[in-house]
Amino acid sequence: DFRPDTPGWQRWRLSFHNWATLATARSKRTLMFLYPALPFAGEYPFRDLHERVMAAARDTSLTLHTGWFPRERGRLAEDGDLDHPPVNDAIEGMDREGYMVFGPYLALPKGEGVATFRMRAKGVAPETPVARIDVAYDKGKTIVAQRVVTAGELGADFAWSDISLPYAVTADRVDDGEFRVYYMGKGIVEVSTVTFPVVYRVEAYDLTPRIKGTSAWISRFDAHPNEAANRVMADALYDYLTTGDDPSIKKPDAYLNP
């Protein structure tokens, strides 16, 4: 299931992030071609998915639902649905101190950024420390930023608040970055999302408008396209590099195959 705000989409988004971050760090220019998944007539059935993949290549920030992160303390506060993905919670008297959110072990580019944790808390005085947030890598042994969060910094009446944490990565390459929340054993604390900046230098090109109406094909089980498909991809690459042509941008009916 690759609908927005589902575990499948988040797993893909993480995989894309890791690839795009590595590609951007190692190359001056990266092109990504999207190939239609199957022959079709009428409107391309996966147009929305292609458009979201194209949009991901242009993203400047990434928001992840922490309910699908690992944890050693707490639980999911709700099962979640498309409108309300699951959130983590930890409850005094039920949970000891420990990480209620850690992972998801992703690529972090060299440079500065600001991580934003969406959190809320209740059941303690405003001055009470309820959590410690950090950004780390190297199996959590290298902490590049951390801070303690008090209940008073979070919204009244159990309202969600965005807590910012500036950080700086000095390593040339990080493959196991983590955004962690350590529950300090006081009150009820919930964590919903973490957002951080991304830097992708990926140009995405959708081949669907070039493929429609042809006998070009490629199998989902075998990554070797036929001769016609190779020709389409080569022509599209040449046109894009020499003229910047992308038919999906210029033609409203680009995804319609009569």
PDB file of C-alpha atoms in Angstrom:
ATOM      1  CA  ASP A   1       0.000   0.000   0.000  1.00  0.00           C
ATOM      2  CA  PHE A   2       1.679   3.208  -1.176  1.00  0.00           C
ATOM      3  CA  ARG A   3      -1.058   5.670  -0.348  1.00  0.00           C
ATOM      4  CA  PRO A   4       0.107   8.837   1.451  1.00  0.00           C
ATOM      5  CA  ASP A   5       0.662   8.458   5.208  1.00  0.00           C
ATOM      6  CA  THR A   6       0.855   4.663   5.157  1.00  0.00           C
ATOM      7  CA  PRO A   7       3.725   2.440   6.332  1.00  0.00           C
ATOM      8  CA  GLY A   8       4.422   1.364   2.738  1.00  0.00           C
ATOM      9  CA  TRP A   9       4.770   4.943   1.526  1.00  0.00           C
ATOM     10  CA  GLN A  10       7.004   5.879   4.464  1.00  0.00           C
ATOM     11  CA  ARG A  11       9.268   2.868   3.789  1.00  0.00           C
ATOM     12  CA  TRP A  12       9.553   3.887   0.139  1.00  0.00           C
ATOM     13  CA  ARG A  13      10.135   7.503   1.107  1.00  0.00           C
ATOM     14  CA  LEU A  14      12.985   6.470   3.397  1.00  0.00           C
ATOM     15  CA  SER A  15      14.550   4.323   0.651  1.00  0.00           C
ATOM     16  CA  PHE A  16      14.274   7.173  -1.831  1.00  0.00           C
ATOM     17  CA  HIS A  17      15.760   9.604   0.685  1.00  0.00           C
ATOM     18  CA  ASN A  18      18.780   7.385   1.262  1.00  0.00           C
ATOM     19  CA  TRP A  19      19.386   6.936  -2.464  1.00  0.00           C
ATOM     20  CA  ALA A  20      18.815  10.609  -3.334  1.00  0.00           C
ATOM     21  CA  THR A  21      21.051  11.837  -0.513  1.00  0.00           C
ATOM     22  CA  LEU A  22      23.887   9.533  -1.602  1.00  0.00           C
ATOM     23  CA  ALA A  23      23.426  10.432  -5.287  1.00  0.00           C
ATOM     24  CA  THR A  24      23.458  14.145  -4.502  1.00  0.00           C
ATOM     25  CA  ALA A  25      26.627  13.815  -2.434  1.00  0.00           C
ATOM     26  CA  ARG A  26      28.482  11.848  -5.107  1.00  0.00           C
ATOM     27  CA  SER A  27      27.375  13.378  -8.412  1.00  0.00           C
ATOM     28  CA  LYS A  28      26.919  16.798  -9.935  1.00  0.00           C
ATOM     29  CA  ARG A  29      23.717  15.769 -11.678  1.00  0.00           C
ATOM     30  CA  THR A  30      21.325  12.854 -11.219  1.00  0.00           C
ATOM     31  CA  LEU A  31      18.434  11.973 -13.543  1.00  0.00           C
ATOM     32  CA  MET A  32      15.634   9.605 -12.561  1.00  0.00           C
ATOM     33  CA  PHE A  33      13.257   8.132 -15.156  1.00  0.00           C
ATOM     34  CA  LEU A  34       9.818   6.850 -14.147  1.00  0.00           C
ATOM     35  CA  TYR A  35       8.603   3.972 -16.313  1.00  0.00           C
ATOM     36  CA  PRO A  36       4.890   2.998 -16.427  1.00  0.00           C
ATOM     37  CA  ALA A  37       4.268  -0.210 -14.529  1.00  0.00           C
ATOM     38  CA  LEU A  38       2.014  -1.938 -17.081  1.00  0.00           C
ATOM     39  CA  PRO A  39       0.229  -1.431 -20.419  1.00  0.00           C
ATOM     40  CA  PHE A  40      -2.826   0.754 -20.022  1.00  0.00           C
ATOM     41  CA  ALA A  41      -5.735   2.329 -21.860  1.00  0.00           C
ATOM     42  CA  GLY A  42      -7.415   5.562 -20.873  1.00  0.00           C
ATOM     43  CA  GLU A  43      -6.040   7.479 -17.894  1.00  0.00           C
ATOM     44  CA  TYR A  44      -2.821   6.022 -16.489  1.00  0.00           C
ATOM     45  CA  PRO A  45      -3.929   4.266 -13.254  1.00  0.00           C
ATOM     46  CA  PHE A  46      -0.789   5.140 -11.290  1.00  0.00           C
ATOM     47  CA  ARG A  47      -0.572   8.780 -12.294  1.00  0.00           C
ATOM     48  CA  ASP A  48      -1.010   9.954  -8.681  1.00  0.00           C
ATOM     49  CA  LEU A  49       1.851   7.701  -7.571  1.00  0.00           C
ATOM     50  CA  HIS A  50       4.119   9.006 -10.336  1.00  0.00           C
ATOM     51  CA  GLU A  51       3.278  12.596  -9.442  1.00  0.00           C
ATOM     52  CA  ARG A  52       4.073  11.990  -5.769  1.00  0.00           C
ATOM     53  CA  VAL A  53       7.402  10.381  -6.693  1.00  0.00           C
ATOM     54  CA  MET A  54       8.193  13.382  -8.905  1.00  0.00           C
ATOM     55  CA  ALA A  55       7.268  15.711  -6.030  1.00  0.00           C
ATOM     56  CA  ALA A  56       9.513  13.761  -3.633  1.00  0.00           C
ATOM     57  CA  ALA A  57      12.488  14.554  -5.861  1.00  0.00           C
ATOM     58  CA  ARG A  58      11.755  18.272  -5.378  1.00  0.00           C
ATOM     59  CA  ASP A  59      11.207  18.134  -1.605  1.00  0.00           C
ATOM     60  CA  THR A  60      13.198  20.396   0.696  1.00  0.00           C
ATOM     61  CA  SER A  61      11.995  18.738   3.904  1.00  0.00           C
ATOM     62  CA  LEU A  62      10.821  15.292   4.948  1.00  0.00           C
ATOM     63  CA  THR A  63       8.208  14.500   7.611  1.00  0.00           C
ATOM     64  CA  LEU A  64       8.147  10.996   9.082  1.00  0.00           C
ATOM     65  CA  HIS A  65       5.549   9.446  11.389  1.00  0.00           C
ATOM     66  CA  THR A  66       7.325   8.240  14.515  1.00  0.00           C
ATOM     67  CA  GLY A  67       4.645   5.632  15.177  1.00  0.00           C
ATOM     68  CA  TRP A  68       6.473   3.493  12.610  1.00  0.00           C
ATOM     69  CA  PHE A  69       9.885   4.028  14.242  1.00  0.00           C
ATOM     70  CA  PRO A  70      11.438   1.479  16.640  1.00  0.00           C
ATOM     71  CA  ARG A  71      10.928   2.033  20.369  1.00  0.00           C
ATOM     72  CA  GLU A  72      12.047   0.477  23.669  1.00  0.00           C
ATOM     73  CA  ARG A  73       9.474   2.197  25.899  1.00  0.00           C
ATOM     74  CA  GLY A  74       5.829   3.055  25.430  1.00  0.00           C
ATOM     75  CA  ARG A  75       3.365   1.929  22.804  1.00  0.00           C
ATOM     76  CA  LEU A  76       1.184   3.159  19.978  1.00  0.00           C
ATOM     77  CA  ALA A  77      -1.481   5.467  21.371  1.00  0.00           C
ATOM     78  CA  GLU A  78      -3.902   4.591  18.562  1.00  0.00           C
ATOM     79  CA  ASP A  79      -4.008   2.202  15.646  1.00  0.00           C
ATOM     80  CA  GLY A  80      -4.191   5.094  13.215  1.00  0.00           C
ATOM     81  CA  ASP A  81      -5.833   5.431   9.816  1.00  0.00           C
ATOM     82  CA  LEU A  82      -5.299   7.533   6.702  1.00  0.00           C
ATOM     83  CA  ASP A  83      -6.327  10.658   8.579  1.00  0.00           C
ATOM     84  CA  HIS A  84      -4.646   9.810  11.886  1.00  0.00           C
ATOM     85  CA  PRO A  85      -1.439   7.753  11.586  1.00  0.00           C
ATOM     86  CA  PRO A  86      -0.321   6.162  14.873  1.00  0.00           C
ATOM     87  CA  VAL A  87       1.575   8.129  17.504  1.00  0.00           C
ATOM     88  CA  ASN A  88       3.885   6.945  20.288  1.00  0.00           C
ATOM     89  CA  ASP A  89       3.023   7.447  23.918  1.00  0.00           C
ATOM     90  CA  ALA A  90       4.670   6.730  27.274  1.00  0.00           C
ATOM     91  CA  ILE A  91       2.828   6.854  30.580  1.00  0.00           C
ATOM     92  CA  GLU A  92       4.175   7.380  34.091  1.00  0.00           C
ATOM     93  CA  GLY A  93       3.586   4.301  36.218  1.00  0.00           C
ATOM     94  CA  MET A  94       3.474   2.043  33.150  1.00  0.00           C
ATOM     95  CA  ASP A  95       6.756   2.927  31.477  1.00  0.00           C
ATOM     96  CA  ARG A  96      10.266   3.357  32.809  1.00  0.00           C
ATOM     97  CA  GLU A  97      12.749   5.869  31.436  1.00  0.00           C
ATOM     98  CA  GLY A  98      14.007   4.992  27.980  1.00  0.00           C
ATOM     99  CA  TYR A  99      13.729   5.709  24.280  1.00  0.00           C
ATOM    100  CA  MET A 100      10.131   5.950  23.171  1.00  0.00           C
ATOM    101  CA  VAL A 101      11.371   6.825  19.664  1.00  0.00           C
ATOM    102  CA  PHE A 102      14.646   5.951  17.947  1.00  0.00           C
ATOM    103  CA  GLY A 103      15.827   5.276  14.395  1.00  0.00           C
ATOM    104  CA  PRO A 104      14.971   5.199  11.554  1.00  0.00           C
ATOM    105  CA  TYR A 105      18.650   4.850  10.526  1.00  0.00           C
ATOM    106  CA  LEU A 106      18.759   7.081   7.480  1.00  0.00           C
ATOM    107  CA  ALA A 107      21.281   9.072   5.465  1.00  0.00           C
ATOM    108  CA  LEU A 108      22.127  12.534   6.767  1.00  0.00           C
ATOM    109  CA  PRO A 109      24.037  14.939   4.524  1.00  0.00           C
ATOM    110  CA  LYS A 110      26.993  16.902   5.791  1.00  0.00           C
ATOM    111  CA  GLY A 111      25.962  20.339   7.027  1.00  0.00           C
ATOM    112  CA  GLU A 112      23.498  22.094   9.292  1.00  0.00           C
ATOM    113  CA  GLY A 113      19.791  21.469   9.742  1.00  0.00           C
ATOM    114  CA  VAL A 114      16.897  21.819  12.161  1.00  0.00           C
ATOM    115  CA  ALA A 115      14.868  18.815  13.278  1.00  0.00           C
ATOM    116  CA  THR A 116      11.303  19.501  14.417  1.00  0.00           C
ATOM    117  CA  PHE A 117       9.631  17.048  16.791  1.00  0.00           C
ATOM    118  CA  ARG A 118       5.847  17.232  17.149  1.00  0.00           C
ATOM    119  CA  MET A 119       5.055  16.376  20.782  1.00  0.00           C
ATOM    120  CA  ARG A 120       2.588  16.870  23.613  1.00  0.00           C
ATOM    121  CA  ALA A 121       2.477  16.097  27.339  1.00  0.00           C
ATOM    122  CA  LYS A 122       0.205  16.249  30.374  1.00  0.00           C
ATOM    123  CA  GLY A 123      -0.020  15.214  34.007  1.00  0.00           C
ATOM    124  CA  VAL A 124       2.998  17.110  35.390  1.00  0.00           C
ATOM    125  CA  ALA A 125       3.987  20.632  36.435  1.00  0.00           C
ATOM    126  CA  PRO A 126       5.216  22.951  33.638  1.00  0.00           C
ATOM    127  CA  GLU A 127       8.813  22.981  34.893  1.00  0.00           C
ATOM    128  CA  THR A 128       9.073  19.162  34.864  1.00  0.00           C
ATOM    129  CA  PRO A 129      11.494  17.661  32.320  1.00  0.00           C
ATOM    130  CA  VAL A 130       9.510  15.101  30.343  1.00  0.00           C
ATOM    131  CA  ALA A 131      11.779  14.148  27.437  1.00  0.00           C
ATOM    132  CA  ARG A 132      15.209  14.502  25.909  1.00  0.00           C
ATOM    133  CA  ILE A 133      15.403  14.794  22.134  1.00  0.00           C
ATOM    134  CA  ASP A 134      18.535  14.267  20.079  1.00  0.00           C
ATOM    135  CA  VAL A 135      20.019  13.677  16.640  1.00  0.00           C
ATOM    136  CA  ALA A 136      22.595  10.893  16.544  1.00  0.00           C
ATOM    137  CA  TYR A 137      24.411   8.400  14.321  1.00  0.00           C
ATOM    138  CA  ASP A 138      27.042   5.645  14.554  1.00  0.00           C
ATOM    139  CA  LYS A 139      24.615   3.372  16.404  1.00  0.00           C
ATOM    140  CA  GLY A 140      23.685   6.284  18.664  1.00  0.00           C
ATOM    141  CA  LYS A 141      27.242   6.779  19.921  1.00  0.00           C
ATOM    142  CA  THR A 142      27.744  10.119  18.167  1.00  0.00           C
ATOM    143  CA  ILE A 143      25.211  12.740  19.289  1.00  0.00           C
ATOM    144  CA  VAL A 144      25.309  15.884  17.158  1.00  0.00           C
ATOM    145  CA  ALA A 145      22.601  17.761  19.087  1.00  0.00           C
ATOM    146  CA  GLN A 146      20.371  17.217  22.114  1.00  0.00           C
ATOM    147  CA  ARG A 147      18.149  19.118  24.505  1.00  0.00           C
ATOM    148  CA  VAL A 148      15.736  18.498  27.370  1.00  0.00           C
ATOM    149  CA  VAL A 149      12.072  19.367  26.861  1.00  0.00           C
ATOM    150  CA  THR A 150       9.904  20.461  29.788  1.00  0.00           C
ATOM    151  CA  ALA A 151       6.147  20.121  30.017  1.00  0.00           C
ATOM    152  CA  GLY A 152       5.815  23.919  29.942  1.00  0.00           C
ATOM    153  CA  GLU A 153       7.382  24.075  26.472  1.00  0.00           C
ATOM    154  CA  LEU A 154       4.562  21.929  25.146  1.00  0.00           C
ATOM    155  CA  GLY A 155       1.062  23.182  24.479  1.00  0.00           C
ATOM    156  CA  ALA A 156      -1.560  23.524  27.192  1.00  0.00           C
ATOM    157  CA  ASP A 157      -4.586  21.193  27.205  1.00  0.00           C
ATOM    158  CA  PHE A 158      -2.537  18.400  25.613  1.00  0.00           C
ATOM    159  CA  ALA A 159      -2.184  20.349  22.365  1.00  0.00           C
ATOM    160  CA  TRP A 160       0.531  19.427  19.884  1.00  0.00           C
ATOM    161  CA  SER A 161       3.680  21.564  19.865  1.00  0.00           C
ATOM    162  CA  ASP A 162       6.629  21.696  17.466  1.00  0.00           C
ATOM    163  CA  ILE A 163       9.980  21.536  19.251  1.00  0.00           C
ATOM    164  CA  SER A 164      13.007  22.531  17.178  1.00  0.00           C
ATOM    165  CA  LEU A 165      16.495  21.117  17.543  1.00  0.00           C
ATOM    166  CA  PRO A 166      19.310  22.647  15.427  1.00  0.00           C
ATOM    167  CA  TYR A 167      22.061  20.190  14.546  1.00  0.00           C
ATOM    168  CA  ALA A 168      25.235  20.007  12.465  1.00  0.00           C
ATOM    169  CA  VAL A 169      26.686  16.913  10.792  1.00  0.00           C
ATOM    170  CA  THR A 170      30.440  17.181  10.260  1.00  0.00           C
ATOM    171  CA  ALA A 171      31.044  13.659   8.945  1.00  0.00           C
ATOM    172  CA  ASP A 172      31.327  13.314   5.184  1.00  0.00           C
ATOM    173  CA  ARG A 173      28.820  10.463   5.176  1.00  0.00           C
ATOM    174  CA  VAL A 174      26.194   9.263   7.659  1.00  0.00           C
ATOM    175  CA  ASP A 175      24.091   6.197   6.818  1.00  0.00           C
ATOM    176  CA  ASP A 176      22.426   5.487  10.164  1.00  0.00           C
ATOM    177  CA  GLY A 177      21.047   8.825  11.343  1.00  0.00           C
ATOM    178  CA  GLU A 178      18.526   8.811  14.176  1.00  0.00           C
ATOM    179  CA  PHE A 179      15.978  11.231  15.605  1.00  0.00           C
ATOM    180  CA  ARG A 180      15.380  10.027  19.151  1.00  0.00           C
ATOM    181  CA  VAL A 181      13.038  10.873  22.017  1.00  0.00           C
ATOM    182  CA  TYR A 182      14.031   9.689  25.488  1.00  0.00           C
ATOM    183  CA  TYR A 183      11.114   9.473  27.925  1.00  0.00           C
ATOM    184  CA  MET A 184      12.127  10.696  31.396  1.00  0.00           C
ATOM    185  CA  GLY A 185       9.486   8.747  33.318  1.00  0.00           C
ATOM    186  CA  LYS A 186       7.210  11.687  34.171  1.00  0.00           C
ATOM    187  CA  GLY A 187       3.670  12.373  32.988  1.00  0.00           C
ATOM    188  CA  ILE A 188       2.138  11.271  29.708  1.00  0.00           C
ATOM    189  CA  VAL A 189       4.185  12.091  26.612  1.00  0.00           C
ATOM    190  CA  GLU A 190       3.186  11.538  22.999  1.00  0.00           C
ATOM    191  CA  VAL A 191       5.247  11.974  19.824  1.00  0.00           C
ATOM    192  CA  SER A 192       3.684  12.244  16.380  1.00  0.00           C
ATOM    193  CA  THR A 193       6.224  13.237  13.706  1.00  0.00           C
ATOM    194  CA  VAL A 194       9.729  14.449  13.074  1.00  0.00           C
ATOM    195  CA  THR A 195      10.551  16.824  10.217  1.00  0.00           C
ATOM    196  CA  PHE A 196      14.022  17.656   8.928  1.00  0.00           C
ATOM    197  CA  PRO A 197      15.547  19.362   5.865  1.00  0.00           C
ATOM    198  CA  VAL A 198      16.632  17.346   2.835  1.00  0.00           C
ATOM    199  CA  VAL A 199      18.888  18.297  -0.046  1.00  0.00           C
ATOM    200  CA  TYR A 200      18.230  16.378  -3.265  1.00  0.00           C
ATOM    201  CA  ARG A 201      19.731  17.202  -6.621  1.00  0.00           C
ATOM    202  CA  VAL A 202      17.575  14.770  -8.575  1.00  0.00           C
ATOM    203  CA  GLU A 203      15.815  15.582 -11.845  1.00  0.00           C
ATOM    204  CA  ALA A 204      12.783  13.340 -12.278  1.00  0.00           C
ATOM    205  CA  TYR A 205      11.401  12.594 -15.734  1.00  0.00           C
ATOM    206  CA  ASP A 206       8.198  10.614 -16.298  1.00  0.00           C
ATOM    207  CA  LEU A 207       8.412   8.374 -19.379  1.00  0.00           C
ATOM    208  CA  THR A 208       4.694   7.536 -19.361  1.00  0.00           C
ATOM    209  CA  PRO A 209       3.745  10.126 -22.029  1.00  0.00           C
ATOM    210  CA  ARG A 210       6.550   8.793 -24.275  1.00  0.00           C
ATOM    211  CA  ILE A 211       5.574   5.146 -23.867  1.00  0.00           C
ATOM    212  CA  LYS A 212       1.817   5.298 -24.455  1.00  0.00           C
ATOM    213  CA  GLY A 213       0.628   3.878 -27.743  1.00  0.00           C
ATOM    214  CA  THR A 214       3.863   1.949 -28.372  1.00  0.00           C
ATOM    215  CA  SER A 215       4.875  -1.696 -28.092  1.00  0.00           C
ATOM    216  CA  ALA A 216       7.629  -0.839 -25.632  1.00  0.00           C
ATOM    217  CA  TRP A 217       7.494  -2.859 -22.447  1.00  0.00           C
ATOM    218  CA  ILE A 218       9.420  -3.720 -19.345  1.00  0.00           C
ATOM    219  CA  SER A 219       8.659  -6.465 -16.840  1.00  0.00           C
ATOM    220  CA  ARG A 220       8.214  -5.766 -13.132  1.00  0.00           C
ATOM    221  CA  PHE A 221      10.039  -9.050 -12.530  1.00  0.00           C
ATOM    222  CA  ASP A 222      12.913  -8.538 -14.986  1.00  0.00           C
ATOM    223  CA  ALA A 223      14.628  -5.163 -15.247  1.00  0.00           C
ATOM    224  CA  HIS A 224      15.620  -5.674 -18.911  1.00  0.00           C
ATOM    225  CA  PRO A 225      13.387  -3.644 -21.281  1.00  0.00           C
ATOM    226  CA  ASN A 226      12.860  -4.610 -24.902  1.00  0.00           C
ATOM    227  CA  GLU A 227      14.534  -2.788 -27.785  1.00  0.00           C
ATOM    228  CA  ALA A 228      11.633  -0.377 -28.263  1.00  0.00           C
ATOM    229  CA  ALA A 229      11.707   0.615 -24.597  1.00  0.00           C
ATOM    230  CA  ASN A 230      15.465   1.193 -24.725  1.00  0.00           C
ATOM    231  CA  ARG A 231      14.980   3.412 -27.768  1.00  0.00           C
ATOM    232  CA  VAL A 232      12.287   5.454 -26.021  1.00  0.00           C
ATOM    233  CA  MET A 233      14.482   5.960 -22.973  1.00  0.00           C
ATOM    234  CA  ALA A 234      17.505   6.926 -25.060  1.00  0.00           C
ATOM    235  CA  ASP A 235      15.475   9.426 -27.119  1.00  0.00           C
ATOM    236  CA  ALA A 236      13.899  10.891 -23.997  1.00  0.00           C
ATOM    237  CA  LEU A 237      17.288  11.303 -22.346  1.00  0.00           C
ATOM    238  CA  TYR A 238      18.715  12.988 -25.435  1.00  0.00           C
ATOM    239  CA  ASP A 239      15.739  15.349 -25.748  1.00  0.00           C
ATOM    240  CA  TYR A 240      15.844  16.213 -22.068  1.00  0.00           C
ATOM    241  CA  LEU A 241      19.577  16.902 -22.003  1.00  0.00           C
ATOM    242  CA  THR A 242      19.548  18.960 -25.194  1.00  0.00           C
ATOM    243  CA  THR A 243      16.226  20.818 -24.963  1.00  0.00           C
ATOM    244  CA  GLY A 244      14.879  20.253 -21.439  1.00  0.00           C
ATOM    245  CA  ASP A 245      11.765  18.730 -23.019  1.00  0.00           C
ATOM    246  CA  ASP A 246       9.366  16.974 -20.640  1.00  0.00           C
ATOM    247  CA  PRO A 247       6.025  16.267 -22.375  1.00  0.00           C
ATOM    248  CA  SER A 248       4.220  15.591 -19.116  1.00  0.00           C
ATOM    249  CA  ILE A 249       4.646  19.270 -18.181  1.00  0.00           C
ATOM    250  CA  LYS A 250       3.485  20.750 -21.483  1.00  0.00           C
ATOM    251  CA  LYS A 251       0.540  18.519 -22.456  1.00  0.00           C
ATOM    252  CA  PRO A 252      -2.582  18.173 -20.271  1.00  0.00           C
ATOM    253  CA  ASP A 253      -3.454  14.832 -21.929  1.00  0.00           C
ATOM    254  CA  ALA A 254       0.041  13.401 -21.532  1.00  0.00           C
ATOM    255  CA  TYR A 255      -1.199  10.550 -19.307  1.00  0.00           C
ATOM    256  CA  LEU A 256      -4.166   9.613 -21.529  1.00  0.00           C
ATOM    257  CA  ASN A 257      -3.695   6.555 -23.745  1.00  0.00           C
ATOM    258  CA  PRO A 258      -6.656   6.179 -26.189  1.00  0.00           C
TER     259      PRO A 258
END
